[in-house]
CSV table of C-alpha atoms in Angstrom, one decimal:
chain,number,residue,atom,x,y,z
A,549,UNK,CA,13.2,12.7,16.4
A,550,UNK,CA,12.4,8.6,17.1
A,551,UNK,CA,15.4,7.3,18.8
A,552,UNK,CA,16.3,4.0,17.3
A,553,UNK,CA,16.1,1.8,20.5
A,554,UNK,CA,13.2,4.1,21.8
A,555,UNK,CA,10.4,1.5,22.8
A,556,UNK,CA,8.1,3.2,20.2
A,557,UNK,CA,10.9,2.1,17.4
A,558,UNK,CA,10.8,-1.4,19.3
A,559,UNK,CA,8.6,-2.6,17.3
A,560,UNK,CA,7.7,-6.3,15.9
A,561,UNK,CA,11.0,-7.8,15.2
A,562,UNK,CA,13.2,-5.7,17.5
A,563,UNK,CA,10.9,-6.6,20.5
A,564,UNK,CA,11.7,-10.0,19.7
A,565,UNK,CA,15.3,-9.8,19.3
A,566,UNK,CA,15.4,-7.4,22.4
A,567,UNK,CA,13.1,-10.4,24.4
A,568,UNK,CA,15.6,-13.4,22.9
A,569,UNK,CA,18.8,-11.5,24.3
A,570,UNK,CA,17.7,-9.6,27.4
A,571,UNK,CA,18.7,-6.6,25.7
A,572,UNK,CA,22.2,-6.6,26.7
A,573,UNK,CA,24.3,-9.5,24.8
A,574,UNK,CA,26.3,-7.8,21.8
A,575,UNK,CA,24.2,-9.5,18.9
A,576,UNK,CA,21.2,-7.6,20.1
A,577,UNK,CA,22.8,-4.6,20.7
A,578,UNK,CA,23.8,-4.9,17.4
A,579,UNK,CA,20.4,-5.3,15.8
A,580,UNK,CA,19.0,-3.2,17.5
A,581,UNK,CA,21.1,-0.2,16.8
A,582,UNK,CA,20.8,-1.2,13.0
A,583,UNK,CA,17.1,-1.6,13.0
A,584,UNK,CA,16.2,1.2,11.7
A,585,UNK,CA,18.8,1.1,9.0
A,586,UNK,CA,18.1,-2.4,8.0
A,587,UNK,CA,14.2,-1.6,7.6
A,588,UNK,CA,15.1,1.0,5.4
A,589,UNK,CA,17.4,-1.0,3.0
A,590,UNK,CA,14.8,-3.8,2.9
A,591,UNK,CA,11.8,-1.3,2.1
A,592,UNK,CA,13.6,0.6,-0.1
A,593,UNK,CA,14.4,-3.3,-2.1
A,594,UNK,CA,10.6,-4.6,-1.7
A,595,UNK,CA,8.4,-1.4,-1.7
A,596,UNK,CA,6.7,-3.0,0.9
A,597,UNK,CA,6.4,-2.3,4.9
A,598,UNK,CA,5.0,-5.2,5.9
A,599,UNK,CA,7.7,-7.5,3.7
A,600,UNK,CA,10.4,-5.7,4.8
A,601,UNK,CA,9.3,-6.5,8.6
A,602,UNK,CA,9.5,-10.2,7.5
A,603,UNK,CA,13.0,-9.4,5.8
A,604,UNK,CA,14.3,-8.0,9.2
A,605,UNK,CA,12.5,-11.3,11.0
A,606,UNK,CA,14.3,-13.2,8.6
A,607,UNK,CA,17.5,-11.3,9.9
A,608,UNK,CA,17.6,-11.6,12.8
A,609,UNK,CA,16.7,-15.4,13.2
A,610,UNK,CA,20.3,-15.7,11.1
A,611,UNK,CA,22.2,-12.8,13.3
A,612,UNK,CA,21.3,-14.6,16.2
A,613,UNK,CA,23.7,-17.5,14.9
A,614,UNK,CA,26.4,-15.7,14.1
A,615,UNK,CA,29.6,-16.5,15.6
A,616,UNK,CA,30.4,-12.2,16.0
A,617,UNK,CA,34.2,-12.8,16.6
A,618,UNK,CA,34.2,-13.8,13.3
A,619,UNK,CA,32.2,-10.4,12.1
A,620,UNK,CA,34.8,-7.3,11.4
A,621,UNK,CA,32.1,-5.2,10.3
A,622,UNK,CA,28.7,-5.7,12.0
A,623,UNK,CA,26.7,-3.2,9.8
A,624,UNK,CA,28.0,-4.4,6.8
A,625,UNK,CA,27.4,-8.1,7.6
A,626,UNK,CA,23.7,-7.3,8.7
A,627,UNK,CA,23.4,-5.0,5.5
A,628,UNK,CA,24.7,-8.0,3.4
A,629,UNK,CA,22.2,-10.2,5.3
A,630,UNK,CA,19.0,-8.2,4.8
A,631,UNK,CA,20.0,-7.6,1.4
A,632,UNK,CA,19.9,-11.2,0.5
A,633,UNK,CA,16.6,-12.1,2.1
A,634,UNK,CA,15.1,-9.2,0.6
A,635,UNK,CA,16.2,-9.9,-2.7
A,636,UNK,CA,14.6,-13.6,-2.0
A,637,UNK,CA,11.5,-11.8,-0.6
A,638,UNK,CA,11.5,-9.6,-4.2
A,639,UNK,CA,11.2,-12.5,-6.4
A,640,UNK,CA,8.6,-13.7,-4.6
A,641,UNK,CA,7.0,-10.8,-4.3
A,642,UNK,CA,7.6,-9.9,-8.5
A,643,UNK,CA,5.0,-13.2,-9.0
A,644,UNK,CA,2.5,-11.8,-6.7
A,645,UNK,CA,2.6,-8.4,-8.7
A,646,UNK,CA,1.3,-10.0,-11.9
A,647,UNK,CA,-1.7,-11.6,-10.3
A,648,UNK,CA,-2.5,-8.3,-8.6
A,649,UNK,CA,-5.7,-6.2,-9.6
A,650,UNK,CA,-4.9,-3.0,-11.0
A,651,UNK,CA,-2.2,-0.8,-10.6
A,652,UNK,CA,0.7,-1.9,-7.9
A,653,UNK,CA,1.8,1.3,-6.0
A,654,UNK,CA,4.6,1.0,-2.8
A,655,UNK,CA,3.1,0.3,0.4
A,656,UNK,CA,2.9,4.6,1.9
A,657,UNK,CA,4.6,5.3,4.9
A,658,UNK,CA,3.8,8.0,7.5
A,659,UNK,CA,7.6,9.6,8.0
A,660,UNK,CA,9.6,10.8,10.8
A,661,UNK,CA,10.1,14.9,10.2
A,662,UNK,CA,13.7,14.3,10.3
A,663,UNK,CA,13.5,11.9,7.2
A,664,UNK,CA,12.4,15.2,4.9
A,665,UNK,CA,15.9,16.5,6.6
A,666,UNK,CA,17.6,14.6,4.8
A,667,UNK,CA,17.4,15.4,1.5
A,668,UNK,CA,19.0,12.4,-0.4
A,669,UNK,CA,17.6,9.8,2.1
A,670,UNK,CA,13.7,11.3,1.0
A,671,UNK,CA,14.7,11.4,-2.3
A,672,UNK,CA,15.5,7.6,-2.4
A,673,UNK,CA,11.9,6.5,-0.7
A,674,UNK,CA,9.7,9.0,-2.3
A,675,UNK,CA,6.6,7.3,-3.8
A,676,UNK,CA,7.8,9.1,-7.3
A,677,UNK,CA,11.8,7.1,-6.8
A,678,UNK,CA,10.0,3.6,-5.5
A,679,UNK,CA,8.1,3.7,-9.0
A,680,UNK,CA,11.5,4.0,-11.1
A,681,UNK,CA,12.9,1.4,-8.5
A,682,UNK,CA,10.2,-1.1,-9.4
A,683,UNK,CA,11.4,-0.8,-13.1
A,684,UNK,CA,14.8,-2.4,-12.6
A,685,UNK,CA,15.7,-6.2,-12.0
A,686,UNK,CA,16.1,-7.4,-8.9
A,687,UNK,CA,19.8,-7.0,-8.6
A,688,UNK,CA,20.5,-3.6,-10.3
A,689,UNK,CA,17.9,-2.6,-7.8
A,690,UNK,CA,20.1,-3.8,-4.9
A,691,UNK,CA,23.3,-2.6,-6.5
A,692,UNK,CA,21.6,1.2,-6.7
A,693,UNK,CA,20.2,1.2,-3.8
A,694,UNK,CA,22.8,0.3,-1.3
A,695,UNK,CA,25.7,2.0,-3.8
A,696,UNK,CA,23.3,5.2,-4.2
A,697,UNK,CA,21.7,5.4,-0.9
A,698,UNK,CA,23.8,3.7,1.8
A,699,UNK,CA,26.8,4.4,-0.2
A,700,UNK,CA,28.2,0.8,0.3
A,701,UNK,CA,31.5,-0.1,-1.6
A,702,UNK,CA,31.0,-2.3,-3.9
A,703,UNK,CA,33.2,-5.3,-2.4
A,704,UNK,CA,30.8,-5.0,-0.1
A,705,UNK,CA,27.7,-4.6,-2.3
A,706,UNK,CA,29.5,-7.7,-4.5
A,707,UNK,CA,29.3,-10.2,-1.1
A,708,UNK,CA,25.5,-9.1,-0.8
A,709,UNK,CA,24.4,-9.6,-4.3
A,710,UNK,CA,27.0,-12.5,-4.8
A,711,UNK,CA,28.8,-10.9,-7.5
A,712,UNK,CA,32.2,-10.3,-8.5
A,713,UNK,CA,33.3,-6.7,-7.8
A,714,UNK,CA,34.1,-6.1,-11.6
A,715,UNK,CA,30.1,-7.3,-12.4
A,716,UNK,CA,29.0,-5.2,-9.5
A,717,UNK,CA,30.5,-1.7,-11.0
A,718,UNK,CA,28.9,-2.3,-14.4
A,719,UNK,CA,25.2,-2.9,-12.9
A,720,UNK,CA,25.6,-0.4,-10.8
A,721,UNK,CA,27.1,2.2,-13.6
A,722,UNK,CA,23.5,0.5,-16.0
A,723,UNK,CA,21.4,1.0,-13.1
A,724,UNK,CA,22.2,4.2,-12.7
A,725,UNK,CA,22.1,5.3,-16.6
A,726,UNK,CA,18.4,3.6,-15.9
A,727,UNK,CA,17.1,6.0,-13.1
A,728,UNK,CA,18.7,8.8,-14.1
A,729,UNK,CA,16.4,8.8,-17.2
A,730,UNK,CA,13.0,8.6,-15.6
A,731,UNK,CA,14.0,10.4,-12.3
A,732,UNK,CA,11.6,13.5,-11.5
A,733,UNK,CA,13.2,16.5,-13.5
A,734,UNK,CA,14.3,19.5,-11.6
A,735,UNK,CA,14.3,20.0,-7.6
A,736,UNK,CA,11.1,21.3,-5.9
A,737,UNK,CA,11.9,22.4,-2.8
A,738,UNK,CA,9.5,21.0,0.4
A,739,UNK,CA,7.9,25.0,0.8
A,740,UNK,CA,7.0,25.0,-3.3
A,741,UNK,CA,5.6,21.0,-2.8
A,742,UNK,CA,3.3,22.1,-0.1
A,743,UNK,CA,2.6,24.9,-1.3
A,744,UNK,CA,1.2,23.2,-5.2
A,745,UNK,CA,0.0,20.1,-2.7
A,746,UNK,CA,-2.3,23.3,-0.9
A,747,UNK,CA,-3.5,24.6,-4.4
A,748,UNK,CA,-4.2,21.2,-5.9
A,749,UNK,CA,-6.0,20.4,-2.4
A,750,UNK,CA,-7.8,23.6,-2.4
A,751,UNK,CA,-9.4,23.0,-6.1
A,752,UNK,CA,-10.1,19.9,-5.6
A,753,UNK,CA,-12.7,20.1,-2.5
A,754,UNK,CA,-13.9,23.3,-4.5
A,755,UNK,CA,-14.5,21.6,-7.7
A,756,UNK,CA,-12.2,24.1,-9.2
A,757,UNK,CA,-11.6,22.2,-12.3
A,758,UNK,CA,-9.3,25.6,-13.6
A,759,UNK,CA,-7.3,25.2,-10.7
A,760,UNK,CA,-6.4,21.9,-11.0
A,761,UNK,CA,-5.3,22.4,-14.4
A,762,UNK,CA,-2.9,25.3,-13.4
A,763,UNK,CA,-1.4,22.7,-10.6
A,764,UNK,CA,-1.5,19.6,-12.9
A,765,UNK,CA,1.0,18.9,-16.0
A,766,UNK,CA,-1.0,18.5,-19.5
A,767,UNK,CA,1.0,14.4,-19.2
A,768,UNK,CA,-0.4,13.7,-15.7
A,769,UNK,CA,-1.1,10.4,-14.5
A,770,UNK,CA,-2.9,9.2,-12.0
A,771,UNK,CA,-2.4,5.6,-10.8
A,772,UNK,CA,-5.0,3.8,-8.1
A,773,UNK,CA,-3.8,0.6,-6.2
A,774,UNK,CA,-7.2,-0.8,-4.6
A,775,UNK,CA,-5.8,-4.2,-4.5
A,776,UNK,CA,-9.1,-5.5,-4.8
A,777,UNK,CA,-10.7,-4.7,-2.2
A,778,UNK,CA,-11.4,-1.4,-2.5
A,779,UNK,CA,-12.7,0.4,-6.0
A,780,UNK,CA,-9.9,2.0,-7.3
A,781,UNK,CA,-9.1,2.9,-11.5
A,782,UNK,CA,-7.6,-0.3,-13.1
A,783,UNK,CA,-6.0,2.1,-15.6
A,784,UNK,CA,-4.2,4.9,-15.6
A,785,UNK,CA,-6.2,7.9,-15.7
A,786,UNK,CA,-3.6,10.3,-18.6
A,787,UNK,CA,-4.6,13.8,-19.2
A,788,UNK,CA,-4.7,17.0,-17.2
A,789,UNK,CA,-8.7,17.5,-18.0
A,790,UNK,CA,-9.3,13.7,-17.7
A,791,UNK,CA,-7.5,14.0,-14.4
A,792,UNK,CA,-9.2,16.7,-12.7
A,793,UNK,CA,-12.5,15.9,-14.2
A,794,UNK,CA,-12.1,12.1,-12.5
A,795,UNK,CA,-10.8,13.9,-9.2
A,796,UNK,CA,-14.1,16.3,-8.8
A,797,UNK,CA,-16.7,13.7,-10.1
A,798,UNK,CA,-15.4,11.4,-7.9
A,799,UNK,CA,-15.4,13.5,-5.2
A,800,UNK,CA,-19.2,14.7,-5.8
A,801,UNK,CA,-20.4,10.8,-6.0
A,802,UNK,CA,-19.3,10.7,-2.2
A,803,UNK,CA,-22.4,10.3,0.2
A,804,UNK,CA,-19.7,10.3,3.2
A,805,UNK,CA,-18.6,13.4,4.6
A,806,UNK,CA,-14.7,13.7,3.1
A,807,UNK,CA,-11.8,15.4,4.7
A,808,UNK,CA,-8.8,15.9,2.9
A,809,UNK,CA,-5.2,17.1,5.3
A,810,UNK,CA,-1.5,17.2,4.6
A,811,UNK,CA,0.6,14.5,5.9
A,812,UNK,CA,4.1,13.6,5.3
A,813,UNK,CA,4.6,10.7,3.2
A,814,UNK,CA,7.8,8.5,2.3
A,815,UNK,CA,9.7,11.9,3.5
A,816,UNK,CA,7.4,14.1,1.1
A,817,UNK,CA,4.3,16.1,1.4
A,818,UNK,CA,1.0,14.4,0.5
A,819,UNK,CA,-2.3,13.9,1.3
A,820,UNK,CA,-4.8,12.0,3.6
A,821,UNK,CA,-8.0,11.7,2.1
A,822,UNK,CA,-11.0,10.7,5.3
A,823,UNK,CA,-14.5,9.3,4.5
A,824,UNK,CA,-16.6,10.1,7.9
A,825,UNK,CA,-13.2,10.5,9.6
A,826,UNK,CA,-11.8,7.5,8.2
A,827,UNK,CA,-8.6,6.8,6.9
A,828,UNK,CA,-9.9,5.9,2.9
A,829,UNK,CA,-7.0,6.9,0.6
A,830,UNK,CA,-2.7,8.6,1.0
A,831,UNK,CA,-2.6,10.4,-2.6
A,832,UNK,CA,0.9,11.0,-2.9
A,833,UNK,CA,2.4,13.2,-5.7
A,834,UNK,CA,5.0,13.5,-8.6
A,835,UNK,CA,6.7,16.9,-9.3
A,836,UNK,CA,8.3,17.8,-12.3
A,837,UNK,CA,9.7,20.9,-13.5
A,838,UNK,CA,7.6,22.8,-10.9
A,839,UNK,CA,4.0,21.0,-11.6
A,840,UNK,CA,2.2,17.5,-10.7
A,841,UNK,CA,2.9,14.8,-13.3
A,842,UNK,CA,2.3,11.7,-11.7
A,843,UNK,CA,-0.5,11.2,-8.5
A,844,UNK,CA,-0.2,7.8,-6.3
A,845,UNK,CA,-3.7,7.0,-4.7
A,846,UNK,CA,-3.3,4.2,-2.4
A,847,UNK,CA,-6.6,2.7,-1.3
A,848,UNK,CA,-6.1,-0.9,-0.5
A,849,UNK,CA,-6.3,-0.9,3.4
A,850,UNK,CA,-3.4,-3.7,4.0
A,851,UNK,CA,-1.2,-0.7,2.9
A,852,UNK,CA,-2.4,1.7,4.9
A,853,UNK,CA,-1.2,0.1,8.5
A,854,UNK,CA,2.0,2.1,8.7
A,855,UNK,CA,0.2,5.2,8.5
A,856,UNK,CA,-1.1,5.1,12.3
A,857,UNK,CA,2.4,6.1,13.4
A,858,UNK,CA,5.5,7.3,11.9
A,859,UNK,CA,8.2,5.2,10.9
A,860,UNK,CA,11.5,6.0,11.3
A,861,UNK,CA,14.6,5.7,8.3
A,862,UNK,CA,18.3,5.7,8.6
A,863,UNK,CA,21.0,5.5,6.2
């Protein structure tokens, strides 16, 4: 497991904050125990690695004014902090979403083994959650996520989102009325998800167009996120045999040598896909019911970054 002030978990931001305050005064302490945490809520708000390292930036610029003998709780006030600049980040980042070619998928992340551990905390950053997270409003996301997740109360969730306590319970009680209806359907345990990740694998570097069919729902959807800069489907691609067949002819139109390997994803199994040993594409998966009804290819190499080395979540 990553220790949270391990050097390797030191990075960017916590560097920073560890260089400003020697490493020894109580605000960076403080920080630095939370970083991990406080990455997490921010990713889990923006979908995005890279914005939430901005958010946490952001953070710790304003921590590092805090008068602390006025701070009871220091979690919750750096919790309450992160929330709002990533909730400023979100809008921001919601007007760069409709200018963006093609599909908009969450930035992958290559995950700590101890993440899958925890059952609810994978749940809540798998690629398939991040989608349903991207279909609420800025503030019910918020309210969810550190209600659902971090299990905040929700005085404290109201002085984050700047709400009264009353309006806080009823987002939170719409929000979760909202995920709850397009939330993967049934459990799949990590043994049956690798073991349907292996078959659809297995069938797809074999051009085993039967095979996918038997892994893949008949309502399967694949999304692409190229970003523009690499060729990815605009669309989504809808249809067990439109699916596979686009997965095995795109395959066979490769003059580079491809490697495909199982890798952990956003606390999930998913897959690596190598052109000439090259990082090229993270496909993670949706599983419903036991079968693969939605696949997240993420090409666009600005997203890829955080899959050189594992990234470590707390809750």
């Amino acid at each position: 497991m990553t220790s949270e002030t391990s050097p390797r978990a030191q990075d960017g931001t916590t560097r920073r904050a560890v260089a400003a305050g020697g490493g020894t005064d109580p605000a960076t302490e403080a920080f630095v125990a939370h970083r991990n945490l406080l990455f997490t809520v921010a990713y889990e708000l923006l979908g995005s690695a890279a914005d939430a390292e901005d958010v946490l930036q952001e953070t710790w610029l304003r921590w590092a004014d805090v008068d602390l003998g006025t701070v009871r709780d220091r979690r919750a006030y750096l919790v309450r902090i992160t929330t709002r600049q990533a909730l400023n980040r979100l809008r921001t980042l919601g007007r760069r979403k409709e200018s963006y070619v093609g599909s908009w998928l969450p930035e992958p992340l290559l995950t700590t083994p101890d993440v899958a551990e925890d059952v609810e905390l994978a749940d809540s950053v798998s690629m398939a959650m991040m989608l349903v997270l991207e279909t609420l409003t800025p503030t019910e996301r918020a309210v969810f996520v550190l209600r659902e997740v971090f299990d905040l109360g929700y005085d404290e969730i109201a002085e984050a989102v700047e709400k009264s306590p009353a309006a806080v319970r009823q987002i939170a009680h719409r929000a979760r009325a909202h995920v709850a209806a397009r939330r993967p359907r049934g459990v799949v345990s990590a043994t049956e998800s690798r073991q349907a990740l292996a078959a659809f694998q297995r069938a797809v570097e074999t051009g085993d167009l039967q095979g996918l069919l038997d892994v893949l729902s008949p309502d399967v959807v694949l999304l692409g996120d190229g970003g523009g800069i690499k060729q990815a489907v605009l669309r989504p691609v809808t249809g067990a045999d439109k699916v596979a067949r686009f997965l095995v002819g795109g395959l066979l139109k490769q003059s580079a040598t491809v490697s495909m390997g199982p890798v952990q994803v956003n606390g999930y199994p998913a897959l690596t896909l190598r052109l000439d040993g090259e990082l090229d594409t993270v496909v993670a998966v949706r599983f419903d019911d036991g079968r693969i009804t939605g696949l997240y290819a993420v090409r666009n190499p600005e997203k890829l970054s955080h899959m050189r080395r594992e990234t470590a979540l707390r809750r």
